[in-house]
mmCIF file of C-alpha atoms in Angstrom:
data_model
loop_
_atom_site.group_PDB
_atom_site.id
_atom_site.type_symbol
_atom_site.label_atom_id
_atom_site.label_comp_id
_atom_site.label_asym_id
_atom_site.label_seq_id
_atom_site.Cartn_x
_atom_site.Cartn_y
_atom_site.Cartn_z
ATOM 1 C CA MET A 1325 83.607 94.098 26.221
ATOM 2 C CA ASP A 1326 86.939 95.856 26.618
ATOM 3 C CA ARG A 1327 87.786 95.888 30.334
ATOM 4 C CA LYS A 1328 91.505 96.660 30.065
ATOM 5 C CA ASN A 1329 91.757 99.387 32.746
ATOM 6 C CA LYS A 1330 88.325 100.327 34.014
ATOM 7 C CA LEU A 1331 85.977 100.524 36.960
ATOM 8 C CA ILE A 1332 82.936 98.320 36.268
ATOM 9 C CA THR A 1333 79.855 98.253 38.476
ATOM 10 C CA SER A 1334 76.982 95.770 38.836
ATOM 11 C CA GLU A 1335 74.015 95.698 41.181
ATOM 12 C CA SER A 1336 71.664 93.156 42.689
ATOM 13 C CA VAL A 1337 68.443 93.395 44.692
ATOM 14 C CA THR A 1338 66.835 91.119 47.276
ATOM 15 C CA GLU A 1339 63.627 89.191 46.732
ATOM 16 C CA GLY A 1340 61.837 91.828 48.834
ATOM 17 C CA HIS A 1341 62.544 94.603 46.338
ATOM 18 C CA PRO A 1342 59.171 95.635 44.818
ATOM 19 C CA ASP A 1343 60.198 94.750 41.264
ATOM 20 C CA LYS A 1344 61.425 91.349 42.380
ATOM 21 C CA VAL A 1345 58.228 90.687 44.331
ATOM 22 C CA CYS A 1346 56.416 91.179 41.018
ATOM 23 C CA ASP A 1347 58.803 88.920 39.108
ATOM 24 C CA GLN A 1348 58.270 86.160 41.654
ATOM 25 C CA ILE A 1349 54.490 86.449 41.573
ATOM 26 C CA SER A 1350 54.450 86.330 37.756
ATOM 27 C CA ASP A 1351 56.711 83.276 37.686
ATOM 28 C CA ALA A 1352 54.750 81.612 40.486
ATOM 29 C CA VAL A 1353 51.656 81.886 38.264
ATOM 30 C CA LEU A 1354 53.559 80.184 35.420
ATOM 31 C CA ASP A 1355 54.792 77.437 37.753
ATOM 32 C CA GLU A 1356 51.296 76.808 39.108
ATOM 33 C CA ILE A 1357 49.905 76.419 35.589
ATOM 34 C CA TYR A 1358 52.653 73.939 34.724
ATOM 35 C CA LYS A 1359 51.795 71.967 37.864
ATOM 36 C CA LYS A 1360 48.059 71.850 37.173
ATOM 37 C CA ASP A 1361 47.477 72.005 33.414
ATOM 38 C CA PRO A 1362 46.937 68.484 31.997
ATOM 39 C CA ASN A 1363 48.473 69.667 28.712
ATOM 40 C CA PRO A 1364 51.113 72.183 29.851
ATOM 41 C CA GLU A 1365 52.771 72.290 26.433
ATOM 42 C CA ASN A 1366 49.636 74.046 25.152
ATOM 43 C CA ALA A 1367 49.543 76.638 27.952
ATOM 44 C CA ARG A 1368 50.395 80.205 26.987
ATOM 45 C CA VAL A 1369 51.390 82.577 29.757
ATOM 46 C CA ALA A 1370 52.298 86.246 29.650
ATOM 47 C CA CYS A 1371 51.742 87.384 33.224
ATOM 48 C CA GLU A 1372 52.506 90.880 34.515
ATOM 49 C CA THR A 1373 52.326 92.070 38.115
ATOM 50 C CA PHE A 1374 52.163 95.572 39.566
ATOM 51 C CA ILE A 1375 52.588 96.299 43.263
ATOM 52 C CA THR A 1376 52.145 99.475 45.263
ATOM 53 C CA ARG A 1377 51.209 100.497 48.767
ATOM 54 C CA GLY A 1378 48.712 97.927 50.055
ATOM 55 C CA MET A 1379 47.851 96.510 46.630
ATOM 56 C CA VAL A 1380 48.898 93.867 44.081
ATOM 57 C CA ILE A 1381 47.488 93.795 40.527
ATOM 58 C CA VAL A 1382 48.052 90.698 38.390
ATOM 59 C CA GLY A 1383 47.300 90.997 34.666
ATOM 60 C CA GLY A 1384 48.338 89.732 31.279
ATOM 61 C CA GLU A 1385 47.248 87.158 28.732
ATOM 62 C CA ILE A 1386 46.935 83.501 29.743
ATOM 63 C CA THR A 1387 45.486 80.490 27.947
ATOM 64 C CA THR A 1388 45.325 77.301 30.037
ATOM 65 C CA GLU A 1389 43.120 74.413 31.091
ATOM 66 C CA ALA A 1390 44.221 74.907 34.706
ATOM 67 C CA TRP A 1391 42.526 76.984 37.363
ATOM 68 C CA VAL A 1392 44.766 79.053 39.592
ATOM 69 C CA ASP A 1393 43.599 80.871 42.712
ATOM 70 C CA ILE A 1394 45.459 84.096 42.006
ATOM 71 C CA GLU A 1395 44.626 85.716 45.327
ATOM 72 C CA GLU A 1396 45.857 82.777 47.386
ATOM 73 C CA LEU A 1397 48.994 82.458 45.249
ATOM 74 C CA VAL A 1398 49.862 86.147 45.622
ATOM 75 C CA ARG A 1399 49.420 86.087 49.384
ATOM 76 C CA ASN A 1400 51.567 82.954 49.713
ATOM 77 C CA VAL A 1401 54.398 84.448 47.647
ATOM 78 C CA VAL A 1402 54.344 87.723 49.577
ATOM 79 C CA LYS A 1403 54.333 85.786 52.852
ATOM 80 C CA GLU A 1404 57.286 83.613 51.823
ATOM 81 C CA ILE A 1405 59.266 86.682 50.795
ATOM 82 C CA GLY A 1406 58.869 88.070 54.303
ATOM 83 C CA TYR A 1407 56.187 90.753 54.252
ATOM 84 C CA THR A 1408 54.378 89.267 57.240
ATOM 85 C CA ASP A 1409 53.966 92.293 59.466
ATOM 86 C CA ASN A 1410 52.774 95.858 59.039
ATOM 87 C CA LYS A 1411 56.068 97.050 60.528
ATOM 88 C CA TYR A 1412 57.659 96.307 57.123
ATOM 89 C CA GLY A 1413 55.108 98.522 55.358
ATOM 90 C CA PHE A 1414 53.341 95.667 53.557
ATOM 91 C CA ASN A 1415 51.464 92.629 54.841
ATOM 92 C CA TYR A 1416 50.334 89.558 52.919
ATOM 93 C CA GLU A 1417 47.240 89.238 55.130
ATOM 94 C CA ASN A 1418 45.637 92.612 54.468
ATOM 95 C CA CYS A 1419 46.904 93.762 51.056
ATOM 96 C CA ALA A 1420 44.373 94.036 48.229
ATOM 97 C CA VAL A 1421 44.758 91.605 45.297
ATOM 98 C CA LEU A 1422 43.197 92.431 41.914
ATOM 99 C CA ASN A 1423 43.007 89.896 39.066
ATOM 100 C CA ALA A 1424 43.049 91.438 35.564
ATOM 101 C CA ILE A 1425 44.088 88.428 33.474
ATOM 102 C CA GLY A 1426 42.737 87.907 29.935
ATOM 103 C CA ARG A 1427 43.397 85.414 27.122
ATOM 104 C CA GLN A 1428 46.161 85.375 24.494
ATOM 105 C CA SER A 1429 45.423 87.142 21.218
ATOM 106 C CA PRO A 1430 44.303 84.637 18.517
ATOM 107 C CA ASP A 1431 46.444 86.551 15.999
ATOM 108 C CA ILE A 1432 49.557 85.627 17.995
ATOM 109 C CA ALA A 1433 48.325 82.111 18.762
ATOM 110 C CA GLN A 1434 47.950 81.135 15.101
ATOM 111 C CA GLY A 1435 51.711 81.479 14.616
ATOM 112 C CA VAL A 1436 52.895 80.206 17.985
ATOM 113 C CA ASN A 1437 50.713 77.095 17.966
ATOM 114 C CA LYS A 1438 52.483 75.959 14.790
ATOM 115 C CA GLY A 1439 55.841 76.128 16.573
ATOM 116 C CA GLY A 1440 56.779 79.668 15.621
ATOM 117 C CA ALA A 1441 58.395 82.249 17.873
ATOM 118 C CA GLY A 1442 56.080 84.038 20.293
ATOM 119 C CA ASP A 1443 57.457 87.423 19.300
ATOM 120 C CA GLN A 1444 60.085 89.129 17.209
ATOM 121 C CA GLY A 1445 63.285 90.278 18.871
ATOM 122 C CA LEU A 1446 66.909 89.569 19.614
ATOM 123 C CA MET A 1447 68.247 87.615 22.572
ATOM 124 C CA VAL A 1448 71.763 87.621 24.006
ATOM 125 C CA GLY A 1449 73.779 85.039 25.921
ATOM 126 C CA TYR A 1450 77.185 85.614 27.463
ATOM 127 C CA ALA A 1451 79.971 83.821 29.315
ATOM 128 C CA CYS A 1452 83.516 84.632 30.406
ATOM 129 C CA ASN A 1453 86.185 82.875 32.439
ATOM 130 C CA GLU A 1454 86.372 85.414 35.313
ATOM 131 C CA THR A 1455 84.548 83.170 37.798
ATOM 132 C CA PRO A 1456 83.941 79.414 38.243
ATOM 133 C CA GLN A 1457 80.354 80.019 37.080
ATOM 134 C CA LEU A 1458 81.722 81.586 33.860
ATOM 135 C CA MET A 1459 80.039 84.878 34.744
ATOM 136 C CA PRO A 1460 81.350 88.436 35.145
ATOM 137 C CA LEU A 1461 82.768 89.009 38.612
ATOM 138 C CA PRO A 1462 80.881 92.238 39.525
ATOM 139 C CA ILE A 1463 77.404 90.736 39.163
ATOM 140 C CA MET A 1464 78.386 87.572 41.035
ATOM 141 C CA LEU A 1465 79.705 89.636 43.959
ATOM 142 C CA ALA A 1466 76.578 91.804 43.980
ATOM 143 C CA HIS A 1467 74.364 88.699 44.090
ATOM 144 C CA LYS A 1468 76.534 87.247 46.837
ATOM 145 C CA LEU A 1469 75.779 90.265 49.021
ATOM 146 C CA THR A 1470 72.018 90.193 48.504
ATOM 147 C CA MET A 1471 71.874 86.442 49.082
ATOM 148 C CA ARG A 1472 73.775 86.989 52.320
ATOM 149 C CA LEU A 1473 71.244 89.677 53.299
ATOM 150 C CA LYS A 1474 68.497 87.096 52.777
ATOM 151 C CA GLU A 1475 70.336 84.525 54.910
ATOM 152 C CA VAL A 1476 71.100 86.972 57.717
ATOM 153 C CA ARG A 1477 67.470 88.126 57.836
ATOM 154 C CA GLU A 1478 65.874 84.680 57.673
ATOM 155 C CA LYS A 1479 68.200 83.173 60.279
ATOM 156 C CA LYS A 1480 67.697 86.277 62.459
ATOM 157 C CA ILE A 1481 71.453 86.822 62.702
ATOM 158 C CA LEU A 1482 70.483 90.487 62.449
ATOM 159 C CA ASP A 1483 66.857 90.482 63.552
ATOM 160 C CA TYR A 1484 66.217 94.099 62.616
ATOM 161 C CA LEU A 1485 66.523 93.666 58.838
ATOM 162 C CA GLY A 1486 63.529 93.876 56.506
ATOM 163 C CA PRO A 1487 62.909 92.111 53.174
ATOM 164 C CA ASP A 1488 63.884 94.994 50.866
ATOM 165 C CA GLY A 1489 67.527 95.557 49.967
ATOM 166 C CA LYS A 1490 70.090 96.364 47.291
ATOM 167 C CA SER A 1491 73.781 95.884 46.660
ATOM 168 C CA GLN A 1492 76.270 97.386 44.243
ATOM 169 C CA VAL A 1493 79.894 96.399 43.659
ATOM 170 C CA THR A 1494 82.500 98.315 41.653
ATOM 171 C CA VAL A 1495 85.486 96.263 40.485
ATOM 172 C CA GLU A 1496 88.711 97.778 39.220
ATOM 173 C CA TYR A 1497 90.151 95.974 36.203
ATOM 174 C CA ARG A 1498 93.812 96.159 35.262
ATOM 175 C CA ASP A 1499 94.969 94.714 31.959
ATOM 176 C CA GLY A 1500 91.523 93.191 31.577
ATOM 177 C CA LYS A 1501 91.638 91.273 34.880
ATOM 178 C CA PRO A 1502 89.843 92.017 38.181
ATOM 179 C CA ALA A 1503 92.436 93.593 40.478
ATOM 180 C CA ARG A 1504 90.481 94.943 43.450
ATOM 181 C CA ILE A 1505 87.073 95.999 44.716
ATOM 182 C CA ASP A 1506 86.898 99.774 44.606
ATOM 183 C CA ALA A 1507 83.477 100.388 46.168
ATOM 184 C CA VAL A 1508 80.637 98.517 47.840
ATOM 185 C CA VAL A 1509 77.130 99.900 48.305
ATOM 186 C CA LEU A 1510 74.652 98.083 50.527
ATOM 187 C CA SER A 1511 71.179 99.391 51.290
ATOM 188 C CA THR A 1512 69.021 97.263 53.549
ATOM 189 C CA GLN A 1513 65.583 97.864 54.998
ATOM 190 C CA HIS A 1514 65.555 97.841 58.793
ATOM 191 C CA LEU A 1515 63.389 98.537 61.808
ATOM 192 C CA ASP A 1516 63.587 101.898 63.536
ATOM 193 C CA THR A 1517 65.103 100.197 66.599
ATOM 194 C CA ILE A 1518 68.622 100.741 65.209
ATOM 195 C CA LEU A 1519 68.316 104.493 64.584
ATOM 196 C CA ASP A 1520 70.549 106.813 66.587
ATOM 197 C CA SER A 1521 69.300 109.643 68.800
ATOM 198 C CA THR A 1522 68.716 111.939 65.801
ATOM 199 C CA GLY A 1523 66.370 109.441 64.206
ATOM 200 C CA LYS A 1524 67.957 110.174 60.842
ATOM 201 C CA LYS A 1525 70.548 107.442 60.515
ATOM 202 C CA ILE A 1526 71.477 104.030 61.852
ATOM 203 C CA THR A 1527 73.825 103.749 64.824
ATOM 204 C CA LYS A 1528 77.549 103.175 64.348
ATOM 205 C CA LYS A 1529 77.087 99.814 66.053
ATOM 206 C CA ALA A 1530 74.466 98.697 63.519
ATOM 207 C CA TRP A 1531 76.610 100.023 60.620
ATOM 208 C CA GLN A 1532 79.540 97.959 61.835
ATOM 209 C CA GLU A 1533 77.394 94.861 62.395
ATOM 210 C CA ILE A 1534 76.038 95.001 58.861
ATOM 211 C CA LYS A 1535 79.521 95.500 57.433
ATOM 212 C CA GLU A 1536 80.995 92.588 59.353
ATOM 213 C CA VAL A 1537 78.126 90.126 59.017
ATOM 214 C CA VAL A 1538 77.214 90.839 55.393
ATOM 215 C CA ILE A 1539 80.022 92.596 53.511
ATOM 216 C CA ASP A 1540 83.129 91.231 55.236
ATOM 217 C CA TYR A 1541 81.661 87.729 55.396
ATOM 218 C CA SER A 1542 80.855 87.764 51.675
ATOM 219 C CA LEU A 1543 83.737 89.685 50.127
ATOM 220 C CA ASN A 1544 86.830 89.273 52.320
ATOM 221 C CA PRO A 1545 87.448 85.725 51.007
ATOM 222 C CA THR A 1546 87.913 87.159 47.484
ATOM 223 C CA GLY A 1547 91.138 88.888 48.529
ATOM 224 C CA LEU A 1548 90.040 91.929 46.514
ATOM 225 C CA ILE A 1549 89.216 94.216 49.462
ATOM 226 C CA ASP A 1550 92.015 96.617 50.346
ATOM 227 C CA SER A 1551 92.607 99.757 52.395
ATOM 228 C CA ARG A 1552 91.240 101.963 49.613
ATOM 229 C CA THR A 1553 87.947 100.106 49.186
ATOM 230 C CA LYS A 1554 85.021 102.416 49.947
ATOM 231 C CA PHE A 1555 81.944 101.171 51.841
ATOM 232 C CA TYR A 1556 78.521 102.820 51.694
ATOM 233 C CA ILE A 1557 75.944 101.218 53.992
ATOM 234 C CA ASN A 1558 72.465 102.772 53.848
ATOM 235 C CA PRO A 1559 74.060 105.935 52.425
ATOM 236 C CA THR A 1560 70.901 108.035 52.842
ATOM 237 C CA GLY A 1561 71.179 107.385 56.593
ATOM 238 C CA LYS A 1562 68.183 105.151 57.180
ATOM 239 C CA PHE A 1563 65.935 102.737 55.263
ATOM 240 C CA VAL A 1564 62.918 102.117 57.485
ATOM 241 C CA ILE A 1565 60.257 102.695 54.832
ATOM 242 C CA GLY A 1566 60.894 100.074 52.169
ATOM 243 C CA GLY A 1567 59.235 97.591 49.865
ATOM 244 C CA PRO A 1568 55.956 98.504 48.152
ATOM 245 C CA GLN A 1569 55.322 101.193 50.769
ATOM 246 C CA SER A 1570 58.201 103.246 49.407
ATOM 247 C CA ASP A 1571 58.232 102.340 45.722
ATOM 248 C CA THR A 1572 56.004 100.725 43.140
ATOM 249 C CA GLY A 1573 57.164 97.494 41.513
ATOM 250 C CA MET A 1574 56.553 95.892 38.137
ATOM 251 C CA THR A 1575 57.476 92.633 36.447
ATOM 252 C CA GLY A 1576 60.489 92.867 34.155
ATOM 253 C CA ARG A 1577 62.182 96.033 35.403
ATOM 254 C CA LYS A 1578 65.402 94.415 36.625
ATOM 255 C CA ILE A 1579 66.683 92.929 33.374
ATOM 256 C CA ILE A 1580 70.353 93.788 33.998
ATOM 257 C CA VAL A 1581 70.198 92.327 37.513
ATOM 258 C CA ASP A 1582 68.638 89.229 35.933
ATOM 259 C CA THR A 1583 71.447 88.796 33.406
ATOM 260 C CA TYR A 1584 75.097 89.902 33.339
ATOM 261 C CA GLY A 1585 75.199 93.102 35.357
ATOM 262 C CA GLY A 1586 75.693 95.386 32.369
ATOM 263 C CA ILE A 1587 78.883 93.746 31.095
ATOM 264 C CA ALA A 1588 77.062 92.106 28.177
ATOM 265 C CA PRO A 1589 74.363 93.588 25.932
ATOM 266 C CA HIS A 1590 70.711 92.821 26.620
ATOM 267 C CA GLY A 1591 68.168 91.960 23.970
ATOM 268 C CA GLY A 1592 65.540 94.095 25.673
ATOM 269 C CA GLY A 1593 62.879 91.538 26.547
ATOM 270 C CA ALA A 1594 62.263 90.653 30.178
ATOM 271 C CA PHE A 1595 61.926 87.033 31.316
ATOM 272 C CA SER A 1596 59.585 86.573 34.267
ATOM 273 C CA GLY A 1597 55.950 85.648 33.710
ATOM 274 C CA LYS A 1598 56.557 84.336 30.187
ATOM 275 C CA ASP A 1599 56.206 80.720 29.114
ATOM 276 C CA PRO A 1600 59.103 79.402 26.983
ATOM 277 C CA THR A 1601 57.317 79.820 23.639
ATOM 278 C CA LYS A 1602 58.266 83.447 24.258
ATOM 279 C CA VAL A 1603 61.787 83.539 22.851
ATOM 280 C CA ASP A 1604 62.499 86.607 24.989
ATOM 281 C CA ARG A 1605 63.050 84.041 27.701
ATOM 282 C CA SER A 1606 63.842 80.677 26.127
ATOM 283 C CA ALA A 1607 66.261 81.937 23.465
ATOM 284 C CA ALA A 1608 68.127 84.004 26.065
ATOM 285 C CA TYR A 1609 68.554 80.788 28.052
ATOM 286 C CA MET A 1610 69.738 78.947 24.939
ATOM 287 C CA ALA A 1611 72.176 81.725 24.050
ATOM 288 C CA ARG A 1612 73.676 81.518 27.561
ATOM 289 C CA TYR A 1613 73.870 77.710 27.234
ATOM 290 C CA ILE A 1614 75.812 77.994 23.983
ATOM 291 C CA ALA A 1615 78.111 80.791 25.174
ATOM 292 C CA LYS A 1616 78.873 78.953 28.416
ATOM 293 C CA ASN A 1617 79.809 75.753 26.613
ATOM 294 C CA ILE A 1618 82.050 77.647 24.206
ATOM 295 C CA VAL A 1619 83.966 79.242 27.079
ATOM 296 C CA ALA A 1620 83.992 76.035 29.158
ATOM 297 C CA SER A 1621 85.504 74.171 26.202
ATOM 298 C CA GLY A 1622 88.428 76.590 25.975
ATOM 299 C CA ALA A 1623 87.359 77.727 22.507
ATOM 300 C CA ALA A 1624 87.207 81.306 23.855
ATOM 301 C CA GLU A 1625 87.859 83.199 27.079
ATOM 302 C CA GLU A 1626 84.803 85.391 26.527
ATOM 303 C CA CYS A 1627 81.791 84.903 24.271
ATOM 304 C CA THR A 1628 78.608 86.728 23.313
ATOM 305 C CA VAL A 1629 75.901 84.920 21.333
ATOM 306 C CA GLN A 1630 72.972 86.763 19.733
ATOM 307 C CA ILE A 1631 69.905 85.029 18.253
ATOM 308 C CA ALA A 1632 67.066 86.900 16.484
ATOM 309 C CA TYR A 1633 63.514 85.833 15.572
ATOM 310 C CA ALA A 1634 60.439 86.930 13.637
ATOM 311 C CA ILE A 1635 57.044 86.354 15.251
ATOM 312 C CA GLY A 1636 55.400 83.114 14.129
ATOM 313 C CA ILE A 1637 58.527 81.878 12.300
ATOM 314 C CA LYS A 1638 60.358 78.786 13.565
ATOM 315 C CA GLU A 1639 63.940 79.304 12.477
ATOM 316 C CA PRO A 1640 65.928 82.293 13.754
ATOM 317 C CA VAL A 1641 66.454 85.119 11.287
ATOM 318 C CA GLY A 1642 69.827 86.027 12.778
ATOM 319 C CA LEU A 1643 72.721 84.410 14.640
ATOM 320 C CA TYR A 1644 76.114 85.833 15.464
ATOM 321 C CA VAL A 1645 78.979 85.027 17.819
ATOM 322 C CA ASP A 1646 81.550 87.474 19.193
ATOM 323 C CA THR A 1647 84.550 86.092 21.085
ATOM 324 C CA HIS A 1648 85.990 89.559 21.730
ATOM 325 C CA GLY A 1649 89.358 88.656 20.276
ATOM 326 C CA THR A 1650 89.807 85.623 22.568
ATOM 327 C CA GLY A 1651 88.631 82.828 20.248
ATOM 328 C CA GLN A 1652 90.639 79.740 19.356
ATOM 329 C CA LEU A 1653 88.187 79.212 16.489
ATOM 330 C CA SER A 1654 86.915 81.844 14.075
ATOM 331 C CA GLU A 1655 83.471 83.246 14.789
ATOM 332 C CA GLU A 1656 82.295 81.948 11.408
ATOM 333 C CA GLU A 1657 83.383 78.439 12.411
ATOM 334 C CA LEU A 1658 81.571 78.725 15.738
ATOM 335 C CA VAL A 1659 78.369 79.760 13.961
ATOM 336 C CA LYS A 1660 78.630 76.678 11.723
ATOM 337 C CA ILE A 1661 79.123 74.427 14.760
ATOM 338 C CA ILE A 1662 76.104 75.985 16.500
ATOM 339 C CA LYS A 1663 73.843 75.582 13.464
ATOM 340 C CA LYS A 1664 74.891 71.953 13.095
ATOM 341 C CA ASN A 1665 74.536 70.929 16.756
ATOM 342 C CA PHE A 1666 71.814 73.102 18.317
ATOM 343 C CA ASP A 1667 68.128 73.257 17.369
ATOM 344 C CA LEU A 1668 67.335 76.959 17.668
ATOM 345 C CA THR A 1669 63.635 76.735 16.869
ATOM 346 C CA PRO A 1670 61.391 77.567 19.844
ATOM 347 C CA GLN A 1671 60.274 73.952 20.154
ATOM 348 C CA GLY A 1672 63.866 72.749 19.767
ATOM 349 C CA ILE A 1673 65.010 75.026 22.577
ATOM 350 C CA ILE A 1674 62.139 73.913 24.809
ATOM 351 C CA LYS A 1675 63.020 70.251 24.202
ATOM 352 C CA THR A 1676 66.792 70.701 24.597
ATOM 353 C CA LEU A 1677 66.507 72.586 27.877
ATOM 354 C CA ASP A 1678 63.364 70.806 29.132
ATOM 355 C CA LEU A 1679 61.568 74.074 29.774
ATOM 356 C CA ILE A 1680 57.958 72.903 30.277
ATOM 357 C CA ARG A 1681 58.490 72.510 34.015
ATOM 358 C CA PRO A 1682 57.544 74.476 37.163
ATOM 359 C CA ILE A 1683 61.065 75.851 37.680
ATOM 360 C CA TYR A 1684 60.605 79.532 37.101
ATOM 361 C CA ARG A 1685 60.014 81.165 40.457
ATOM 362 C CA LYS A 1686 63.550 80.122 41.419
ATOM 363 C CA THR A 1687 64.865 82.220 38.540
ATOM 364 C CA ALA A 1688 63.018 85.349 39.635
ATOM 365 C CA ALA A 1689 65.504 86.552 42.271
ATOM 366 C CA TYR A 1690 69.317 86.605 42.395
ATOM 367 C CA GLY A 1691 69.830 86.121 38.670
ATOM 368 C CA HIS A 1692 68.800 83.733 35.918
ATOM 369 C CA PHE A 1693 72.414 82.873 35.089
ATOM 370 C CA GLY A 1694 75.462 81.649 36.991
ATOM 371 C CA ARG A 1695 73.476 79.592 39.498
ATOM 372 C CA GLU A 1696 74.389 75.972 38.955
ATOM 373 C CA ILE A 1697 71.336 74.255 40.378
ATOM 374 C CA LYS A 1698 69.664 71.232 38.785
ATOM 375 C CA GLU A 1699 66.592 73.086 37.536
ATOM 376 C CA PHE A 1700 68.674 75.533 35.500
ATOM 377 C CA SER A 1701 69.393 73.314 32.497
ATOM 378 C CA TRP A 1702 70.938 76.211 30.565
ATOM 379 C CA GLU A 1703 73.846 76.183 33.014
ATOM 380 C CA ARG A 1704 74.924 72.666 32.001
ATOM 381 C CA LYS A 1705 78.344 72.213 30.418
ATOM 382 C CA ASP A 1706 77.470 69.089 28.445
ATOM 383 C CA LYS A 1707 78.285 70.392 24.935
ATOM 384 C CA ILE A 1708 81.941 71.119 25.557
ATOM 385 C CA ASN A 1709 83.203 68.302 23.346
ATOM 386 C CA ILE A 1710 81.451 69.740 20.306
ATOM 387 C CA PHE A 1711 83.696 72.783 20.456
ATOM 388 C CA LYS A 1712 86.764 70.920 21.714
ATOM 389 C CA SER A 1713 86.695 68.425 18.844
ATOM 390 C CA SER A 1714 86.256 71.195 16.302
ATOM 391 C CA LYS A 1715 89.192 73.065 17.819
ATOM 392 C CA VAL A 1716 91.411 69.956 17.575
ATOM 393 C CA SER A 1717 90.412 69.211 13.984
ATOM 394 C CA LYS A 1718 91.175 72.761 12.925
ATOM 395 C CA GLU A 1719 94.526 73.030 14.701
ATOM 396 C CA CYS A 1720 95.862 69.563 13.886
ATOM 397 C CA SER A 1721 96.307 68.002 10.458
ATOM 398 C CA CYS A 1722 97.998 64.760 11.521
ATOM 399 C CA ASP A 1723 96.538 61.390 10.546
ATOM 400 C CA VAL A 1724 95.750 60.474 14.167
ATOM 401 C CA CYS A 1725 93.523 63.487 14.846
#
């Protein structure tokens, strides 16, 4: 993506956002099946969740030998997120929970059970050298704000915050490099105790507290805040009614928040609630793994990898690499290296990244990429030498190399 002289914006949402509540419930179902199914490699999960005022509906197609108490699971997830009191507009104790789960279509199963892809489609992975995590800066800053909102709420540093919240960060690029933060938007659910006398907006004291404790704490260390940076905190004035009381939520509606903040393309398929035979999820993880190792090796400063599949077919039908003019190797050479060193079949991806594990609820808030925790195997940088050695052999013709 050309970022020579531009303003680029990314957003993030907290785990209490209605869509993210749904993502976490769907992935919690997948995790529970992987914990309980005696043959988890044979489990097939495509779990969707819908949430609205006072109600959660869990549906989809699931084939498993495990038994999962969906109602108990939903209530536990909602409780852990923080909807524990009616004052937040939603309560894990008294919400309705409806179970509408069926079984996977046998027409799909006959292809997937032979190791084929769970669906057709294209998946995209991306990496760049803007941040230590090899992610675009705007999305990392947006996630930093929402994770700070979570911390401030859970530690009761600001005891009037609710679970729902959003952030948005606009970064000004000059000559392709981040130069400053132009604007910050932060919307956080809160109790009515911090409203001013009009009842229509939060007090100046609360506005300043939120800025200092969340925004300044998170963003001042970047050195990118300046006198022209604009701050919008609860720009409508107040945010008392939040969560499922104010907006419906569905699994899979925050795909740009989940990935690269809009800087990179998106294949279109959501991730949460899908077992890794669904290449929507697993191939997107593999594409990130490949792109990250290319950039970490120094073979490119920026890299996009696209992989495409046909339903029921093992091998991908398409693979391309774009280094956006920053590559030390040609894109054709990178494709050859990938084909030689990475198994891109669904089963190969599952084996390489060890994806039949109960790791997925952790992915369902604050991004699937750029979080270097042990469960996220696609964030490893253990294939760097593949690209480094190829770079050396191409550039050097001496007898030693």
